[in-house]
């Protein structure tokens, strides 16, 4: 295989990374808002009895006492903030990949922030489980979030260390 | 010198995480036979089909969780041995994410089977047991990371060949 063929193969691989990252970024940027709008639209249609949706097992999440409604509201706001940060970081990360910026300090920071967001999500669930409420059934705590957060933080740290090793090797040469 | 320190740090952290993954393996290894024995014991005493169905359906879930844990253990073991981004290490990470996806899919199937939709089709709804979307997302994130590492590793190999 000559140098030109090797170079084009490398270029194709880089293009593939960029293309996949672009697809994921576009899905995040436009697909998720569309999904949210769609869900809200279905909710409105169901409320006006135009269509029928299956009833949740615990539909009383927002219809009970004031304390209960407050907890649901708090849960909603905290979840929304966490998702907003996740959305912003994910867009930024895939934007970097799309530009061909792969193993740099910025991408590592984004990956680690995403890990921290998972951890915060777990903490939000844990805190809300401690808040007294007449109906606890709608609230759950996923240990998988805690596990995922540590795994993502670890992978981010691993990339960072590998990046440092490479930089030092380049400097040594 | 600093280079060596960085590598030593990765190996040290990987060793700790590998030990945690090993503890997980032991836990699943104990839980699977205990649950299996409990199911056999329950089937001989209690004649409640729903309880038995639930217990039987939980066992494959534990098996899938065990395999996912095993792949992560292998991944961390490779890191502990100083093989950072080679094909096999990334392969174990990819396998872990694939098994995690299988685990999530099985969870959905389990929730469907637990409600026995053929007996009471009118009451059937996944709202009763919503599957953990976080688990699906975590598996997909790992899958992407593994693919990304593989591509980057092959990219680096090709660049080295070009030079």
Coordinates of C-alpha atoms in Angstrom, one line a residue:
Chain A
X1 CA 0.0 0.0 0.0
X2 CA 1.5 3.4 -1.0
X3 CA 1.5 6.6 1.1
X4 CA -1.4 8.1 -0.9
X5 CA -3.7 5.1 -0.3
X6 CA -2.8 5.1 3.4
X7 CA -3.5 8.9 3.7
X8 CA -6.9 8.6 1.9
X9 CA -7.8 5.7 4.3
X10 CA -6.9 7.8 7.3
X11 CA -8.9 10.7 5.9
X12 CA -11.9 8.4 5.3
X13 CA -11.8 7.3 8.9
X14 CA -11.6 10.9 10.2
X15 CA -14.5 11.8 7.9
X16 CA -16.5 8.9 9.3
X17 CA -16.0 10.1 12.9
X18 CA -17.0 13.6 11.8
X19 CA -20.1 12.4 9.9
X20 CA -21.3 10.2 12.8
X21 CA -20.7 13.1 15.2
X22 CA -22.6 15.4 13.0
X23 CA -25.6 13.0 12.8
X24 CA -25.7 12.7 16.6
X25 CA -25.4 16.5 17.0
X26 CA -28.2 17.1 14.6
X27 CA -30.4 14.6 16.3
X28 CA -29.6 16.2 19.7
X29 CA -30.1 19.7 18.4
X30 CA -33.3 19.2 16.5
X31 CA -34.6 15.7 17.3
X32 CA -34.8 16.2 21.1
X33 CA -36.7 19.5 20.9
X34 CA -39.1 17.9 18.3
X35 CA -39.6 15.0 20.6
X36 CA -40.5 17.3 23.5
X37 CA -42.8 19.4 21.4
X38 CA -44.4 16.1 20.1
X39 CA -44.9 14.8 23.6
X40 CA -46.5 18.1 24.7
X41 CA -48.7 18.1 21.6
X42 CA -49.9 14.5 22.4
X43 CA -50.5 15.6 26.0
X44 CA -52.7 18.6 24.9
X45 CA -54.6 16.4 22.4
X46 CA -55.2 13.8 25.1
X47 CA -56.3 16.5 27.6
X48 CA -58.9 17.8 25.0
X49 CA -60.0 14.1 24.5
X50 CA -59.2 14.2 20.8
X51 CA -57.0 11.1 21.2
X52 CA -56.7 8.4 23.9
X53 CA -53.4 7.7 25.6
X54 CA -52.9 4.9 28.1
X55 CA -53.2 6.0 31.7
X56 CA -50.0 5.9 33.9
X57 CA -50.1 3.5 36.9
X58 CA -49.6 6.4 39.3
X59 CA -51.3 9.4 37.6
X60 CA -51.9 11.2 40.9
X61 CA -48.3 12.6 40.8
X62 CA -49.6 16.2 40.4
X63 CA -53.1 16.1 41.6
X64 CA -52.8 15.4 45.3
X65 CA -52.0 17.7 48.3
X66 CA -50.1 21.0 48.0
X67 CA -46.9 19.4 49.5
X68 CA -47.1 16.7 46.9
X69 CA -47.6 19.1 44.0
X70 CA -44.6 21.1 45.4
X71 CA -42.4 18.0 45.4
X72 CA -43.4 17.2 41.8
X73 CA -42.7 20.8 40.8
X74 CA -39.3 20.7 42.5
X75 CA -38.5 17.4 40.8
X76 CA -39.5 18.8 37.4
X77 CA -37.4 21.9 37.8
X78 CA -34.3 20.1 39.0
X79 CA -34.6 17.5 36.3
X80 CA -35.0 20.2 33.7
X81 CA -31.9 22.0 34.9
X82 CA -29.8 18.8 34.8
X83 CA -31.1 17.9 31.3
X84 CA -30.4 21.4 30.1
X85 CA -26.8 21.2 31.2
X86 CA -26.5 17.7 29.7
X87 CA -27.9 19.0 26.4
X88 CA -25.5 21.9 26.3
X89 CA -22.5 19.8 27.1
X90 CA -23.4 17.1 24.6
X91 CA -23.9 19.6 21.8
X92 CA -20.5 21.1 22.6
X93 CA -18.8 17.7 22.7
X94 CA -20.2 16.5 19.4
X95 CA -19.5 19.9 17.9
X96 CA -15.8 19.4 18.7
X97 CA -15.8 15.9 17.2
X98 CA -17.5 17.2 14.1
X99 CA -14.7 19.7 13.7
X100 CA -12.1 16.9 14.0
X101 CA -11.0 17.9 17.5
X102 CA -10.8 14.5 19.2
X103 CA -8.4 14.1 22.1
X104 CA -7.9 17.5 23.6
X105 CA -8.4 19.2 27.0
X106 CA -11.7 20.6 25.8
X107 CA -13.3 17.3 24.8
X108 CA -12.0 15.6 28.0
X109 CA -13.6 18.4 30.0
X110 CA -16.9 17.9 28.2
X111 CA -16.8 14.1 28.8
X112 CA -16.1 14.7 32.5
X113 CA -18.9 17.3 32.9
X114 CA -21.3 14.7 31.4
X115 CA -20.1 12.2 34.0
X116 CA -20.7 14.8 36.7
X117 CA -24.2 15.5 35.3
X118 CA -25.1 11.8 35.7
X119 CA -23.9 12.0 39.3
X120 CA -26.0 15.1 39.9
X121 CA -29.0 13.3 38.4
X122 CA -28.4 10.5 40.9
X123 CA -28.1 13.0 43.8
X124 CA -31.4 14.8 42.7
X125 CA -33.2 11.4 42.8
X126 CA -31.6 10.6 46.2
X127 CA -32.6 14.0 47.7
X128 CA -36.2 13.8 46.4
X129 CA -36.5 10.3 47.9
X130 CA -35.8 11.8 51.3
X131 CA -38.6 14.5 50.9
X132 CA -41.8 13.2 52.6
X133 CA -44.7 12.7 50.2
X134 CA -48.1 10.9 50.4
X135 CA -47.2 8.9 47.3
X136 CA -43.7 7.8 46.7
X137 CA -44.4 5.4 43.9
X138 CA -43.6 7.7 41.1
X139 CA -40.1 8.4 42.4
X140 CA -37.3 6.0 41.7
X141 CA -33.5 5.9 42.2
X142 CA -31.3 4.3 39.6
X143 CA -28.0 3.0 40.9
X144 CA -27.1 2.6 37.2
X145 CA -26.8 6.4 37.1
X146 CA -24.2 6.4 39.8
X147 CA -22.3 3.6 38.1
X148 CA -22.5 5.3 34.7
X149 CA -21.3 8.6 36.2
X150 CA -18.1 7.0 37.6
X151 CA -17.5 5.1 34.4
X152 CA -17.7 8.2 32.2
X153 CA -15.6 10.3 34.6
X154 CA -13.0 7.5 34.6
X155 CA -13.0 7.2 30.8
X156 CA -12.6 11.0 30.6
X157 CA -9.7 10.9 33.0
X158 CA -8.1 8.0 31.1
X159 CA -8.2 10.0 27.8
X160 CA -6.7 13.0 29.6
X161 CA -3.8 10.9 31.0
X162 CA -3.2 9.3 27.6
X163 CA -3.3 12.7 26.0
X164 CA -0.7 14.0 28.5
X165 CA 1.5 10.9 27.9
X166 CA 1.4 11.6 24.1
X167 CA 2.2 15.3 24.5
X168 CA 5.2 14.4 26.7
X169 CA 6.4 11.8 24.2
X170 CA 6.1 14.4 21.4
X171 CA 8.1 16.8 23.4
X172 CA 10.8 14.2 24.2
X173 CA 11.2 13.4 20.5
Chain B
X1 CA 9.8 10.4 34.2
X2 CA 6.5 12.2 34.2
X3 CA 5.3 9.9 31.4
X4 CA 6.0 6.9 33.7
X5 CA 4.2 8.5 36.6
X6 CA 1.1 9.0 34.4
X7 CA 1.1 5.4 33.3
X8 CA 1.6 4.3 36.9
X9 CA -1.4 6.4 38.0
X10 CA -3.6 4.9 35.3
X11 CA -2.6 1.4 36.4
X12 CA -3.2 2.2 40.1
X13 CA -6.7 3.6 39.5
X14 CA -7.5 0.7 37.1
X15 CA -6.4 -1.8 39.8
X16 CA -8.8 -0.3 42.4
X17 CA -11.7 -0.2 39.9
X18 CA -10.9 -3.8 38.7
X19 CA -11.2 -4.9 42.4
X20 CA -14.6 -3.2 42.6
X21 CA -15.7 -5.0 39.4
X22 CA -14.4 -8.2 40.8
X23 CA -16.5 -7.7 43.9
X24 CA -19.5 -7.1 41.6
X25 CA -18.7 -10.4 39.9
X26 CA -18.6 -12.3 43.2
X27 CA -21.9 -10.7 44.1
X28 CA -23.7 -11.7 40.9
X29 CA -22.0 -15.1 41.2
X30 CA -23.6 -15.6 44.6
X31 CA -27.0 -14.1 43.7
X32 CA -27.6 -16.3 40.6
X33 CA -27.4 -19.7 42.3
X34 CA -29.2 -18.3 45.4
X35 CA -32.1 -17.0 43.3
X36 CA -32.1 -20.2 41.3
X37 CA -32.4 -22.3 44.5
X38 CA -35.1 -19.9 45.8
X39 CA -37.1 -20.4 42.6
X40 CA -36.9 -24.2 42.8
X41 CA -37.8 -24.0 46.5
X42 CA -40.7 -21.7 45.9
X43 CA -42.0 -23.8 43.0
X44 CA -42.3 -26.8 45.3
X45 CA -44.0 -25.0 48.2
X46 CA -46.0 -21.9 46.9
X47 CA -48.4 -22.5 44.1
X48 CA -48.7 -18.9 43.0
X49 CA -47.9 -18.7 39.3
X50 CA -47.2 -14.9 39.2
X51 CA -44.6 -15.1 41.9
X52 CA -42.9 -18.0 40.2
X53 CA -43.0 -16.2 36.8
X54 CA -41.4 -13.1 38.4
X55 CA -38.6 -15.2 40.0
X56 CA -37.9 -17.1 36.8
X57 CA -37.8 -13.9 34.8
X58 CA -35.3 -12.3 37.2
X59 CA -32.6 -15.0 36.7
X60 CA -31.7 -14.2 33.0
X61 CA -31.5 -10.5 34.1
X62 CA -28.8 -11.4 36.7
X63 CA -27.0 -13.5 34.1
X64 CA -26.9 -10.6 31.6
X65 CA -25.7 -8.2 34.4
X66 CA -23.0 -10.8 35.3
X67 CA -21.7 -10.9 31.7
X68 CA -21.7 -7.1 31.5
X69 CA -19.8 -6.9 34.7
X70 CA -17.4 -9.6 33.4
X71 CA -16.6 -7.6 30.3
X72 CA -16.0 -4.4 32.3
X73 CA -13.8 -6.4 34.6
X74 CA -11.8 -7.7 31.6
X75 CA -11.5 -4.1 30.3
X76 CA -10.2 -2.8 33.6
X77 CA -7.9 -5.8 33.9
X78 CA -6.3 -4.9 30.5
X79 CA -5.8 -1.4 31.7
X80 CA -4.3 -2.6 34.9
X81 CA -1.8 -4.6 32.8
X82 CA -0.8 -1.5 30.9
X83 CA -2.6 -2.2 27.6
X84 CA -4.4 1.1 27.3
X85 CA -6.0 1.6 23.9
X86 CA -5.3 -1.5 21.9
X87 CA -7.9 -3.5 19.9
X88 CA -8.6 -6.1 22.7
X89 CA -9.1 -3.5 25.4
X90 CA -11.5 -1.5 23.3
X91 CA -13.2 -4.8 22.2
X92 CA -14.0 -5.6 25.9
X93 CA -15.5 -2.1 26.4
X94 CA -17.6 -2.6 23.2
X95 CA -18.7 -6.1 24.5
X96 CA -19.7 -4.6 27.8
X97 CA -21.8 -1.9 26.1
X98 CA -23.4 -4.5 23.9
X99 CA -24.3 -6.8 26.8
X100 CA -25.6 -3.7 28.7
X101 CA -28.0 -3.1 25.7
X102 CA -29.1 -6.7 25.8
X103 CA -29.7 -6.3 29.5
X104 CA -31.9 -3.3 28.9
X105 CA -33.8 -5.0 26.1
X106 CA -34.4 -8.0 28.3
X107 CA -35.7 -5.7 31.1
X108 CA -38.4 -4.4 28.7
X109 CA -39.3 -8.0 27.7
X110 CA -39.4 -9.0 31.4
X111 CA -41.8 -6.1 32.2
X112 CA -44.0 -7.2 29.3
X113 CA -44.0 -10.9 30.4
X114 CA -44.6 -10.0 34.0
X115 CA -47.9 -8.4 33.2
X116 CA -49.0 -11.5 31.2
X117 CA -50.7 -9.6 28.4
X118 CA -52.2 -12.8 27.0
X119 CA -54.3 -13.2 30.3
X120 CA -55.4 -9.5 30.7
X121 CA -54.8 -7.6 27.5
X122 CA -56.9 -4.6 28.7
X123 CA -54.7 -3.9 31.7
X124 CA -51.4 -4.2 29.9
X125 CA -49.3 -1.0 29.8
X126 CA -45.6 -0.3 30.1
X127 CA -46.6 2.6 32.3
X128 CA -47.0 0.1 35.1
X129 CA -43.2 -0.8 35.0
X130 CA -41.4 1.9 33.0
X131 CA -38.1 0.6 31.8
X132 CA -35.0 2.5 32.9
X133 CA -34.2 4.9 30.1
X134 CA -31.0 5.9 31.9
X135 CA -29.7 2.4 31.5
X136 CA -30.3 2.5 27.7
X137 CA -28.6 5.8 27.5
X138 CA -25.6 4.7 29.5
X139 CA -25.2 1.6 27.2
X140 CA -25.5 3.8 24.1
X141 CA -22.9 6.2 25.5
X142 CA -20.5 3.4 26.2
X143 CA -21.1 2.0 22.7
X144 CA -20.3 5.3 21.1
X145 CA -17.1 5.7 23.3
X146 CA -15.9 2.2 22.3
X147 CA -16.5 2.9 18.6
X148 CA -14.8 6.2 19.0
X149 CA -11.7 4.6 20.7
X150 CA -11.5 1.9 18.0
X151 CA -11.7 4.5 15.2
X152 CA -9.1 6.7 16.9
X153 CA -6.8 3.8 17.6
X154 CA -6.9 2.6 13.9
X155 CA -6.5 6.2 12.8
X156 CA -3.4 6.5 14.9
X157 CA -2.0 3.2 13.6
X158 CA -2.5 4.4 10.0
X159 CA -0.9 7.7 10.7
X160 CA 2.1 5.9 12.2
X161 CA 2.3 3.7 9.0
X162 CA 2.1 6.8 6.8
X163 CA 4.9 8.5 8.7

